[in-house]
XYZ file of C-alpha atoms in Angstrom:
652
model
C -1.054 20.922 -52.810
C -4.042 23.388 -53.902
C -5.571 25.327 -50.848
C -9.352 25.041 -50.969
C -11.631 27.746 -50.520
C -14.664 27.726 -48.659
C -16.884 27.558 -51.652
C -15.021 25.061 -52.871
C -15.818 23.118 -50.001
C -19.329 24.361 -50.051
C -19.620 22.206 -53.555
C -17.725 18.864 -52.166
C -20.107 15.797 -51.651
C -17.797 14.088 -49.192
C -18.780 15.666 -46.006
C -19.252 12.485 -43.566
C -22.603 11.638 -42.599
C -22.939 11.685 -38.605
C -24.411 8.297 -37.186
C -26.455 8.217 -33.679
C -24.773 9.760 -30.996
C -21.138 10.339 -32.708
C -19.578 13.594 -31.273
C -18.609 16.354 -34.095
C -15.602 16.209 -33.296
C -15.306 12.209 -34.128
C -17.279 13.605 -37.672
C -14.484 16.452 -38.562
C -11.800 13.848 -37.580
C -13.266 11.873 -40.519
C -13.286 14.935 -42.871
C -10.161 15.571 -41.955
C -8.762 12.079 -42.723
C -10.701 11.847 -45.926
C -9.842 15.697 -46.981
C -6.698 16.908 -49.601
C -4.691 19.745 -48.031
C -3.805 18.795 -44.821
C -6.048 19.367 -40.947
C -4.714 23.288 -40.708
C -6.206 24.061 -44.224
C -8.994 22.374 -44.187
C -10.110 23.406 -40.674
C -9.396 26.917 -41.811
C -11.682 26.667 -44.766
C -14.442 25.181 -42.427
C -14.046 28.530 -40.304
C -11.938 26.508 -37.289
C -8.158 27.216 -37.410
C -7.572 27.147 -33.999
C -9.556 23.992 -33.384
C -8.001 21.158 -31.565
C -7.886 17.417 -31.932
C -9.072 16.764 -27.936
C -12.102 19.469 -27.823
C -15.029 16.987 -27.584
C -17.403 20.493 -28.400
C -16.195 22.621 -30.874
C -18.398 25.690 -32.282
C -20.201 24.611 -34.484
C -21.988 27.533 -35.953
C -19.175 29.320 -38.282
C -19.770 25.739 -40.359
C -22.972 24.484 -40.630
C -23.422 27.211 -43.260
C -20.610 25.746 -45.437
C -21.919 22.210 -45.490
C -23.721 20.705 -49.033
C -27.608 21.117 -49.374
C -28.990 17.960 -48.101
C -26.870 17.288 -45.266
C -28.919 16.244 -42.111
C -26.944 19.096 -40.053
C -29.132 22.600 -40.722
C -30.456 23.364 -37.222
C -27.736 24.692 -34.991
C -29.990 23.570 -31.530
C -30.726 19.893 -33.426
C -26.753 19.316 -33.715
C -26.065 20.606 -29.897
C -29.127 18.001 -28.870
C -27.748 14.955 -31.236
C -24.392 15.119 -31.066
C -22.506 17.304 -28.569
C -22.285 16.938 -24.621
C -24.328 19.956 -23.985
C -27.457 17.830 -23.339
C -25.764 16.617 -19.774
C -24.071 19.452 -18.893
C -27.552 21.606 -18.870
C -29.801 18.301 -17.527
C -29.592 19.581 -13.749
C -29.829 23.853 -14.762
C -33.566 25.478 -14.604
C -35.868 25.330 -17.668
C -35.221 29.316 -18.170
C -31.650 29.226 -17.731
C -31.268 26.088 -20.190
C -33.080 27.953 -22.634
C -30.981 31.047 -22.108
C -28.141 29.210 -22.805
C -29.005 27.176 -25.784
C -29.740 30.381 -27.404
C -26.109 32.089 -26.787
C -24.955 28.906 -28.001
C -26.690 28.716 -31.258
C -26.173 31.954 -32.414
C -22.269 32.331 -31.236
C -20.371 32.407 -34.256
C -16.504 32.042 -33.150
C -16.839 31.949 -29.636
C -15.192 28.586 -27.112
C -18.363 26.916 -26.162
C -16.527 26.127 -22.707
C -15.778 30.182 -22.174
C -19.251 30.360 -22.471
C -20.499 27.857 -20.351
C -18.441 28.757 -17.175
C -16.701 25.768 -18.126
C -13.136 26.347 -19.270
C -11.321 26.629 -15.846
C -13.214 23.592 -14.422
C -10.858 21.028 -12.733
C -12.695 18.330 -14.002
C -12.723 19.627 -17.465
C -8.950 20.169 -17.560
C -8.270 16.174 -16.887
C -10.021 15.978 -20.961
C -7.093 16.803 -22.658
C -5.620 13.497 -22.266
C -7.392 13.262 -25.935
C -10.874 12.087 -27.020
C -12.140 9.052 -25.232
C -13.316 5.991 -26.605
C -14.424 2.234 -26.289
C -12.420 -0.180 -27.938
C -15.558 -3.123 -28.049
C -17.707 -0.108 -29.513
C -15.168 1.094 -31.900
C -14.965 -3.187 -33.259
C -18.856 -2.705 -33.412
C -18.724 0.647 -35.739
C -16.305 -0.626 -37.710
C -18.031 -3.788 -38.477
C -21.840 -1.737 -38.968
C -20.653 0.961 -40.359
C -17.155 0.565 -41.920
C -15.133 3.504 -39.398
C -14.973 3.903 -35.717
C -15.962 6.956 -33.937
C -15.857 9.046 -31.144
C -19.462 8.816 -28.959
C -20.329 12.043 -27.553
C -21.090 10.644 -24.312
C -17.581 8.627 -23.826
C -16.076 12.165 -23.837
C -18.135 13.418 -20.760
C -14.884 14.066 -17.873
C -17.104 12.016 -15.543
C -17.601 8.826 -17.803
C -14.582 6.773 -17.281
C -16.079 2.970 -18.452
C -18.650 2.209 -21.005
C -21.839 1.397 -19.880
C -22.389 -1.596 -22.297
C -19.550 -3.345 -22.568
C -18.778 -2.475 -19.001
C -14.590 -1.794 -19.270
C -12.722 1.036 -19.211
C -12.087 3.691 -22.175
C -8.735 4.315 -23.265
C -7.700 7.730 -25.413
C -4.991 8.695 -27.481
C -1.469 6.619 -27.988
C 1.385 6.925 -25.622
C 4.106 5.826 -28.944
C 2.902 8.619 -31.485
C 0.825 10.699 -29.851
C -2.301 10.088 -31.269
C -4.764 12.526 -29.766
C -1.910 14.970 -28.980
C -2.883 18.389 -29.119
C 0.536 19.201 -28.902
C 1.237 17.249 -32.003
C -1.856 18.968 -33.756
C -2.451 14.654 -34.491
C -6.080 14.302 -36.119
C -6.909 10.778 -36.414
C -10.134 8.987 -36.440
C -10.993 6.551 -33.582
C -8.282 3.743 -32.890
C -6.811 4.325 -35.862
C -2.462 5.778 -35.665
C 0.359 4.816 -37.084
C 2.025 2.465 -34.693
C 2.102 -1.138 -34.951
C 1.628 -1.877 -31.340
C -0.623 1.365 -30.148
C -0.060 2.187 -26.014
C -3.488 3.944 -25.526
C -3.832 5.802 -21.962
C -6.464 4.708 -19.766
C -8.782 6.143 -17.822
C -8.254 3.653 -14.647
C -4.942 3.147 -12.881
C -3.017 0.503 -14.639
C -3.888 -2.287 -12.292
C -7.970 -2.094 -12.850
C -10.398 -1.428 -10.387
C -12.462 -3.183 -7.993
C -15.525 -4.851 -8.776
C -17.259 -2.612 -6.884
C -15.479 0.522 -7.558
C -15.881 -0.884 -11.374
C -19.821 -1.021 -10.561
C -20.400 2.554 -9.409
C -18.837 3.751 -12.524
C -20.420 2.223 -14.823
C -23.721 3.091 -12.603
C -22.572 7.235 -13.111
C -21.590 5.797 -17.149
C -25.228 4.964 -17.757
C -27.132 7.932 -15.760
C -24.729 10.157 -17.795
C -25.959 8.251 -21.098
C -29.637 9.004 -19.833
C -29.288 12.490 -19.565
C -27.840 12.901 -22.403
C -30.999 11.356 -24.260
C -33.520 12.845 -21.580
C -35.954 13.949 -24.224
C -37.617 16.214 -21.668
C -35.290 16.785 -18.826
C -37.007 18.342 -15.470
C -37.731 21.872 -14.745
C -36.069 22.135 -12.461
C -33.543 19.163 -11.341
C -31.622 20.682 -7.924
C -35.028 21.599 -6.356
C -35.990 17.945 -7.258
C -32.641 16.285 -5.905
C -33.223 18.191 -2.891
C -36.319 17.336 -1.643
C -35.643 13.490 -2.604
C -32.714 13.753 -0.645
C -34.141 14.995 2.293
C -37.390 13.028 1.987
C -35.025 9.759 1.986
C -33.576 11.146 5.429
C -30.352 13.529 4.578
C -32.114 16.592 6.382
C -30.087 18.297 8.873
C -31.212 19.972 12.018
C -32.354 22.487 10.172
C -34.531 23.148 6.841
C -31.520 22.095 4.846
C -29.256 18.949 4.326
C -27.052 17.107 6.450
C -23.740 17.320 5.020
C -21.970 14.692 7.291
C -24.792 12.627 6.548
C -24.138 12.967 2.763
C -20.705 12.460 3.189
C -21.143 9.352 4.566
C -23.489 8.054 2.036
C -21.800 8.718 -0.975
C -18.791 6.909 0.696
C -21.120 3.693 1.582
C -22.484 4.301 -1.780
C -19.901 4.593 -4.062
C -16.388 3.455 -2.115
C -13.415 6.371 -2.111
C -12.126 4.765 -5.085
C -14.593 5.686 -7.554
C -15.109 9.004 -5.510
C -11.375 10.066 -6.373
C -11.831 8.911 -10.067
C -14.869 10.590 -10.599
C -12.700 14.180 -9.211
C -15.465 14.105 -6.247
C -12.985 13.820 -3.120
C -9.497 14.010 -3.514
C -9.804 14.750 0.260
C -12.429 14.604 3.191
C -12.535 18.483 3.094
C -13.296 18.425 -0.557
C -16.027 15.990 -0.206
C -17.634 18.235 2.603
C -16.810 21.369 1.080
C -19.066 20.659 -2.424
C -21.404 18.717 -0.887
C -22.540 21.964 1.426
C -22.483 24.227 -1.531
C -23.542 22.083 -4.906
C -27.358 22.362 -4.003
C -26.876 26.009 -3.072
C -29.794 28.935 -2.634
C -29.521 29.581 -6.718
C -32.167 26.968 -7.242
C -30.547 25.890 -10.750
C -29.915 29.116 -11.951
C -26.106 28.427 -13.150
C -24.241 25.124 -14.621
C -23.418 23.073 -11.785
C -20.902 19.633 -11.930
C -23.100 17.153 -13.470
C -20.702 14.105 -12.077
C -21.345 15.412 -8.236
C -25.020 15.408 -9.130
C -25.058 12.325 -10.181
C -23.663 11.242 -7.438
C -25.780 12.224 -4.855
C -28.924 11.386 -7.043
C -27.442 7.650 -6.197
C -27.913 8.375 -2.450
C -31.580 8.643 -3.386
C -32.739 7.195 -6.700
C -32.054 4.232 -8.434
C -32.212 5.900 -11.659
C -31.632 9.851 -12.975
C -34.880 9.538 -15.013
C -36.726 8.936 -11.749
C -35.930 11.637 -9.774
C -39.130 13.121 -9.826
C -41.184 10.205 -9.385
C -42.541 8.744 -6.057
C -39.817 6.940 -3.844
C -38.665 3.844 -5.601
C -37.430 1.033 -3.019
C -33.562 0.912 -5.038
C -33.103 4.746 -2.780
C -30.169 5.247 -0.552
C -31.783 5.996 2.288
C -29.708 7.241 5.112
C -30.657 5.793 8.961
C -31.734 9.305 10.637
C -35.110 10.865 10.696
C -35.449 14.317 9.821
C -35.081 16.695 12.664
C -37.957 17.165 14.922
C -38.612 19.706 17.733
C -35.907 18.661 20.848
C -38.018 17.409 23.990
C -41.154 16.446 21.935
C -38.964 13.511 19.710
C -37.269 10.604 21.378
C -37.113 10.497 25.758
C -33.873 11.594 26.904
C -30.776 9.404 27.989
C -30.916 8.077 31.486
C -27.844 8.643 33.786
C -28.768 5.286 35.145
C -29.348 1.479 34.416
C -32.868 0.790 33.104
C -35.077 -2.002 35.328
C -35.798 -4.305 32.287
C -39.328 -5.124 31.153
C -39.775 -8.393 32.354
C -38.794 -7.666 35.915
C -41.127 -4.404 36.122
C -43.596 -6.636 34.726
C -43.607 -8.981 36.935
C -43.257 -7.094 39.951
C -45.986 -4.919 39.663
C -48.530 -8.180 38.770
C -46.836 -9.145 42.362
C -47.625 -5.777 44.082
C -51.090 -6.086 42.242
C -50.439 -2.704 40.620
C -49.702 -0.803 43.143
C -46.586 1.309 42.249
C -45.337 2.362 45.537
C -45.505 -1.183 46.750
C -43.626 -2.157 43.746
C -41.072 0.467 43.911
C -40.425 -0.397 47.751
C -39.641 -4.531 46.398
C -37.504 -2.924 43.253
C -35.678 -0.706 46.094
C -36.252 2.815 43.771
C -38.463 5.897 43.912
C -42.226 5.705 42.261
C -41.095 8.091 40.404
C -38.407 5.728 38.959
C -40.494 2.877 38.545
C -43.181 4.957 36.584
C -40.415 6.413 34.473
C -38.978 2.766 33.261
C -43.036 1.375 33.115
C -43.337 4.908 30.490
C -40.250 3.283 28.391
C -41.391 -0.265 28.399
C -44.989 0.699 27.506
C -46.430 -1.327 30.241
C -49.540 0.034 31.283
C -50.161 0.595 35.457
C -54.309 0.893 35.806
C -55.501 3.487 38.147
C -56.545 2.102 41.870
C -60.129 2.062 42.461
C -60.036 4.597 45.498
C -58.031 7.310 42.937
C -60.764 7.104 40.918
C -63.703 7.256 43.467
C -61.394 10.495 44.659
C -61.328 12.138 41.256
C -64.349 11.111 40.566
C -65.416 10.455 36.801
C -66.296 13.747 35.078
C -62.791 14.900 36.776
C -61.023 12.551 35.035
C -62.765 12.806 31.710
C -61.146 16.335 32.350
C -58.176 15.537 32.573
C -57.729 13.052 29.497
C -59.368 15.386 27.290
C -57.254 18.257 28.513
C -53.901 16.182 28.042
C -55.409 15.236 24.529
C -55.793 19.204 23.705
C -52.046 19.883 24.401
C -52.725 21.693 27.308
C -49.387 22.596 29.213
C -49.385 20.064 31.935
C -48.470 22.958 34.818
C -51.823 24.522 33.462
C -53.813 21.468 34.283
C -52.429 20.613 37.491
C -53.171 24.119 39.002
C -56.455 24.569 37.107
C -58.118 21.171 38.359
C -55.993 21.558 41.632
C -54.076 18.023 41.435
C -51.085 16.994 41.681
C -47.914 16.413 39.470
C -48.217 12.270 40.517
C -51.446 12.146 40.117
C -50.927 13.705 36.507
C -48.482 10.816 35.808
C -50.556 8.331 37.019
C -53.248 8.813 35.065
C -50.849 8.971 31.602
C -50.050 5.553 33.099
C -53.071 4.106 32.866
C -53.516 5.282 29.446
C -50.353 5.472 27.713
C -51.351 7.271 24.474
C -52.361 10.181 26.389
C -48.245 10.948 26.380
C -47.652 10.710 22.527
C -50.826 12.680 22.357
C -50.181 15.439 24.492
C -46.911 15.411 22.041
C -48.128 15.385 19.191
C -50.909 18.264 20.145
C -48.342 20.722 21.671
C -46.132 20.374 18.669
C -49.583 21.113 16.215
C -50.659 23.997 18.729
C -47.119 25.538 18.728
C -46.643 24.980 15.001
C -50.086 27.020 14.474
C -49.475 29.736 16.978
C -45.631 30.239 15.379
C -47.407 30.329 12.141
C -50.487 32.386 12.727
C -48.353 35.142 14.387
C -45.974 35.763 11.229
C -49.005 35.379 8.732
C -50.762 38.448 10.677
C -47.190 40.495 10.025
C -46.902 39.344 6.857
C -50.418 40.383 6.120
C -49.884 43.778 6.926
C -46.229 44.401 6.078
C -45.831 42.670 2.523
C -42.695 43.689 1.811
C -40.896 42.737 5.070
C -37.880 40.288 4.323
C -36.465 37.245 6.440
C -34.468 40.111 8.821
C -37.723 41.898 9.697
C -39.424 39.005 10.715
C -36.919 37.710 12.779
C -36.585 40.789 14.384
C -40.181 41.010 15.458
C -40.746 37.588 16.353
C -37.318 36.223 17.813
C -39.118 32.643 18.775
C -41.180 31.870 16.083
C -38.623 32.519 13.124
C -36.292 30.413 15.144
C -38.732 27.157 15.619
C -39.784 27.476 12.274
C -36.699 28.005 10.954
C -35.046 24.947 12.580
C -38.248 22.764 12.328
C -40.414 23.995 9.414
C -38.059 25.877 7.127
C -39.778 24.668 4.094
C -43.090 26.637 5.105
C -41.237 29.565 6.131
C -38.926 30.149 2.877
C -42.160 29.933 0.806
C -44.081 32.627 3.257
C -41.384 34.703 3.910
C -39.042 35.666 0.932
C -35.518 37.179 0.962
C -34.997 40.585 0.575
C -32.639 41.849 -2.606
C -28.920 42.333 -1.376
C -28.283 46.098 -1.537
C -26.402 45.549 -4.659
C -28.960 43.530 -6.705
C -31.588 46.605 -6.007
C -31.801 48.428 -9.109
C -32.686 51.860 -7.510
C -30.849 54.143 -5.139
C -31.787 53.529 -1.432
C -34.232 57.270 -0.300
C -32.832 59.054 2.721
C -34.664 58.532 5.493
C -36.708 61.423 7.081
C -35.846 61.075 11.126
C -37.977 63.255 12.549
C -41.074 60.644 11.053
C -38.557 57.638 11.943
C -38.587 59.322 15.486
C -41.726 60.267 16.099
C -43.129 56.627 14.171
C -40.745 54.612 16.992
C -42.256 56.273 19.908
C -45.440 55.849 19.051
C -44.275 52.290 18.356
C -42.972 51.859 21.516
C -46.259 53.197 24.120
C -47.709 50.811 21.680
C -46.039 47.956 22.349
C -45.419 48.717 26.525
C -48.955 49.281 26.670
C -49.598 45.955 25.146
C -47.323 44.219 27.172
C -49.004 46.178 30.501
C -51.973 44.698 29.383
C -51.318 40.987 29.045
C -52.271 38.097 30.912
C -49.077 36.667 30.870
C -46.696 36.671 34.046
C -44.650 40.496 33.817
C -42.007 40.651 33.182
C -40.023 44.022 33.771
C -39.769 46.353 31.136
C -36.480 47.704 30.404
C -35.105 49.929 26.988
C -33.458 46.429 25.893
C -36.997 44.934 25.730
C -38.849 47.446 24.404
C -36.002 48.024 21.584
C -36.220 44.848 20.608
C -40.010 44.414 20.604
C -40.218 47.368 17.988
C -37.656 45.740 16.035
C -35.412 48.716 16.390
C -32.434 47.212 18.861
C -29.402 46.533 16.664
C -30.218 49.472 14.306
C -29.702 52.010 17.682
C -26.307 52.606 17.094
C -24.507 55.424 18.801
C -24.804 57.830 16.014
C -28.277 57.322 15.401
C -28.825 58.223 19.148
C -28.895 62.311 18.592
C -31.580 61.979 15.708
C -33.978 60.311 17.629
C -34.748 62.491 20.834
C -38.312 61.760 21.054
C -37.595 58.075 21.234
C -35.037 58.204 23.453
C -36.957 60.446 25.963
C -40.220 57.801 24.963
C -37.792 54.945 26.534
C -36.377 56.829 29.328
C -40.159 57.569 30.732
C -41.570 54.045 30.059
C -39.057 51.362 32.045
C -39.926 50.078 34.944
C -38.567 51.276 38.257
C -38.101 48.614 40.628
C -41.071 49.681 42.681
C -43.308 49.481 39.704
C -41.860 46.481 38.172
C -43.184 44.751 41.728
C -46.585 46.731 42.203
C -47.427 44.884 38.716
C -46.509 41.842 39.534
C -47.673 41.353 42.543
C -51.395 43.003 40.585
C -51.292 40.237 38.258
C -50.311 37.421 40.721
C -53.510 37.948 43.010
C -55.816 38.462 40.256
C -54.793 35.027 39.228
C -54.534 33.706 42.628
C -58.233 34.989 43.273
C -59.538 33.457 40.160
C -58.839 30.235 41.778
C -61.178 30.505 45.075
C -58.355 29.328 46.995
C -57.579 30.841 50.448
C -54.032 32.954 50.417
C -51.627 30.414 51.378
C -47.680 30.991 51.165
C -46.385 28.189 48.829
C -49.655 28.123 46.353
C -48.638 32.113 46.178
C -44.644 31.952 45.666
C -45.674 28.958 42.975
C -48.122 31.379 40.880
C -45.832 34.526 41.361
C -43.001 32.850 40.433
C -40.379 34.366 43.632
C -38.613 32.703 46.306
C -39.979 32.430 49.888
C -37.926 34.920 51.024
C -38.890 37.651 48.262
C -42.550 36.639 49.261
C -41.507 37.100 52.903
C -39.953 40.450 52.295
C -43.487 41.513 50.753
C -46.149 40.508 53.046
C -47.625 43.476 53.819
C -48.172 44.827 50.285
C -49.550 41.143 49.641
C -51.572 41.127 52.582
C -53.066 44.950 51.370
C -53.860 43.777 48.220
C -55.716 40.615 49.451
C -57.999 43.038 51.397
C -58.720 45.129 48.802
C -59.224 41.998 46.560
C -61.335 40.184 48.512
C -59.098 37.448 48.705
C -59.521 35.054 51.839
C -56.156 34.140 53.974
C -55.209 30.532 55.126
C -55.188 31.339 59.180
C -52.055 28.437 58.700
C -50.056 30.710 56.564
C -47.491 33.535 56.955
C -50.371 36.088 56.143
C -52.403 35.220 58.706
């Protein structure tokens, strides 16, 4: 038979006419059925010799220029939209990157559209070359619309194993003549081989599926369908996912996600049936391997596995098209609440059996409120009856001679304080009561506790924050490791409790090998002279705090400057200014005392209390006998102070 030439085929009229949503590969099958000359030739002449019968993309660039004027294929990008799987595979990759890639695509000439993509040693891309995948209920439908069956581009995603209308598996290929062979080079349209009793392969084990394995796949079937349509997909889909998922309660202890907890759910959610069809866990290590890395730092930036997405945008939405709509009641949600700061969340486990409700209840309307006389019928501490009255929320009202001891504007005080946030140590020394007396009065009024919460997580929050914003504002191009250098606490609240504020004020530094200039040498004798000064800085600062001292050694001060893991021993001979700077600034032992002892009676005399031993050792923070040992530099400070003496104490 007479080979055809490429004009030749450039003047043919019989060049099949795609209908909606066919792949091209389903449309060349039809050429090739339909053609003189047999598939190698007349692929050849298209510009595809090497083409084979299972690719469900092909290039399609070398020949769109060879097709007849008229045909409804001229734009390269329209073709890659209408009738290839590229649509899905780019729905969850950034706006930029998409574009990037449609680009390469359109203008690639002979190049394997899955080299390109990143695609071509994907596992779940090498289970397609069982053959091109298809519907035998749709195929009965073409054939009686349109007069052919075809392949639909979105049957021949890896992931979509049923169809989403007629809800049964698809089948590919035959087992008797090999149909869909590669192998066997076999180019045949749709259901059509030469066997009189075709054995197509399916997709599904033999035996079926259960119902509800059956339903999550056809679930994954249609949200692949949707992104393949998605006439405007979102810009960008992985930050979306991820803040749905963690809104819906899949945060971990940290800024990120819980990985256990989306193991879990996409087990409740879609059975380990369909999770092993789909390629998404073959094991329990898989499933907790991708799941930790799939919504990864790259924000979109390369072509993840569409299938996995999918599946975890069924932990959280009901549909793919709403993913970045408000929360829609069909979500996933997982039973955990995102993590919150430990000791101001939840009261900690008892080692003991709880007094229920009903019998504190009614045993403190017997003891008419009185909590000591309650405690004595219950046989417990106060302290253990006002712990279980806390966890009950049964509220204890204050006895009439506290209150005529407090006196109102005292206890006004005190509410308003414990409303503030104020540390509760700080009130009970500053208004001179006691730590009962404290509790008490949170009895009587409940919602002082949550409030006192609630306000020392806000004032902490601020404080944390405020103290990185001033660095930030006045070293712009410090990174993530500079900041926790210089602030040790702060980064790591915020980092474990309000990560999302931190990664948007404080960015990540370039990896040495994404820099595109040459690191300067660094001048030591500045570096030297610029880390002593740093350091009389900061010891001077922390001489002149309010704080309680604490002593000051070269491991503080290193680490205060930000300069303690970059000391290394060979950086120790370049720096002689600092390390004579650090040698004459710790404290001796003598000093380290003298200043404590300094700050603990200015404190102590602020209070107009007379010098008594255990109010002393409480303030100072020491043990009786280190107050013991010294008395008499106590006692000569008091003198020069001012400071009266208890004639009870042991400095009278």
């Amino acid at each position: 038979m007479k080979k055809l030439s490429p004009v030749a085929h450039r003047r043919l009229d019989f060049f099949p006419t795609p209908v909606p949503d066919e792949s091209v590969t389903s449309v060349l099958s039809r050429y090739v059925a339909r053609s003189p000359g047999g598939a190698r030739n007349v692929l050849r002449s298209l510009g595809l010799p090497n083409l084979r019968p299972d690719n469900p993309m092909p290039p399609i660039a070398p020949f769109l220029s060879l097709l007849p004027l008229g045909h409804p294929w001229v734009s390269v990008r329209d073709v890659l939209a209408t009738h290839t799987i590229v649509p899905s595979l780019l729905f969850f990759t950034a706006t930029d990157a998409r574009e990037k890639v449609l680009s390469k695509l359109a203008v690639a000439a002979r190049n394997d559209p899955f080299l390109m993509l990143g695609l071509a040693l994907r596992k779940d891309f090498s289970a397609m070359r069982m053959g091109l995948k298809y519907c035998p209920d749709c195929v009965r439908d073409s054939l009686a619309k349109n007069g052919f069956g075809c392949y639909l581009r979105h049957h021949q995603l890896p992931y979509v194993l049923v169809c989403e209308i007629h809800e049964r598996p698809l089948v590919a290929g035959c087992k008797v003549c090999g149909h869909g062979d590669p192998q066997k080079g076999a180019w045949h349209m749709a259901s059509r081989c030469d066997c009189q009793q075709p054995t197509p392969y399916l997709t599904v084990p033999e035996g079926g599926v259960p119902d509800d394995c059956l339903q999550s796949l056809v679930w994954i079937a249609k949200q692949s369908g949707t992104t393949m349509r998605a006439s405007t997909p979102p810009a960008n889909p992985v930050i979306a996912l991820r803040e749905r998922l963690r809104a819906t309660g899949f945060g971990g202890a940290r800024s990120g996600l819980s990985v256990k907890l989306l193991s879990d759910g996409l087990r409740s959610r879609f059975g380990t049936t369909a999770l092993k069809l789909l390629g998404a866990a073959d094991s329990d290590e898989e499933l907790l391997r991708w799941t930790s890395r799939i919504l990864g730092i790259n924000n979109g930036s390369t072509i993840k596995d569409v299938g996995r997405l999918l599946c975890l945008t069924g932990l959280c939405c009901s549909s793919v098209s709403n993913l970045e709509t408000e929360l829609d009641s069909g979500s996933h949600s997982a039973l955990v609440k995102q993590a919150e700061p430990k000791g101001y969340s939840a009261p900690p486990l008892l080692r003991r059996e709880s007094t229920s409700a009903e019998v504190v209840r009614r045993t403190l309307e017997e003891s008419r409120h009185r909590i000591s006389r309650a405690a004595a019928r219950l046989g417990v501490s106060p302290a253990t009856l006002a712990t279980d009255a806390v966890r009950h929320g049964i509220r204890v009202p204050l006895q009439a001679s506290l209150c005529a001891k407090l006196g109102a504007s005292k206890l006004d005080q005190i509410r308003q304080r414990l409303r503030a946030g104020v540390p509760k140590k700080t009130i009970e020394m500053d208004l001179n009561i006691s730590d009962w007396t404290r509790r008490l009065i949170e009895l009587d009024d409940l919602s002082l506790i949550d409030q006192h919460r609630q306000s020392t997580v806000d004032s902490l929050r601020k404080r944390h924050r405020s103290a990185i914003e001033a660095f930030m504002a006045v070293n712009r191009d410090a990174g993530r490791w500079d900041v926790a250098q210089q602030f040790a606490g702060p980064y790591d609240w915020l980092y474990t409790f309000d990560g999302v504020w931190l990664s948007e004020t404080v960015q990540r530094k370039p990896l040495p090998s994404q820099r595109s200039t040459r690191a300067i040498r660094g001048d030591w004798p500045a570096i030297d002279q610029n880390l002593s000064i740093r350091a009389e800085d900061f010891v001077a600062g922390c001489r002149a705090s309010d704080v309680r001292p604490q002593r000051i050694t070269k491991y503080r001060i290193l680490k205060g400057i930000g300069f303690l893991q970059m000391l290394t021993a060979d950086k120790v001979a370049r720096l002689p200014q600092l390390v004579e700077t650090l040698d004459r600034l710790v404290d001796s032992d003598d000093s380290y005392i003298e200043r404590r002892l300094q700050w603990a009676m200015a404190g102590y005399r602020r209070t107009g209390h007379e010098l008594s031993m255990n109010r002393f050792r409480r303030l100072i923070a020491w043990g009786a006998p280190t107050v013991s040992a010294h008395r008499d530099r106590i006692m000569k400070l008091a003198v020069e102070l001012g400071v009266p003496v208890d004639v009870r104490s042991l400095f009278a």
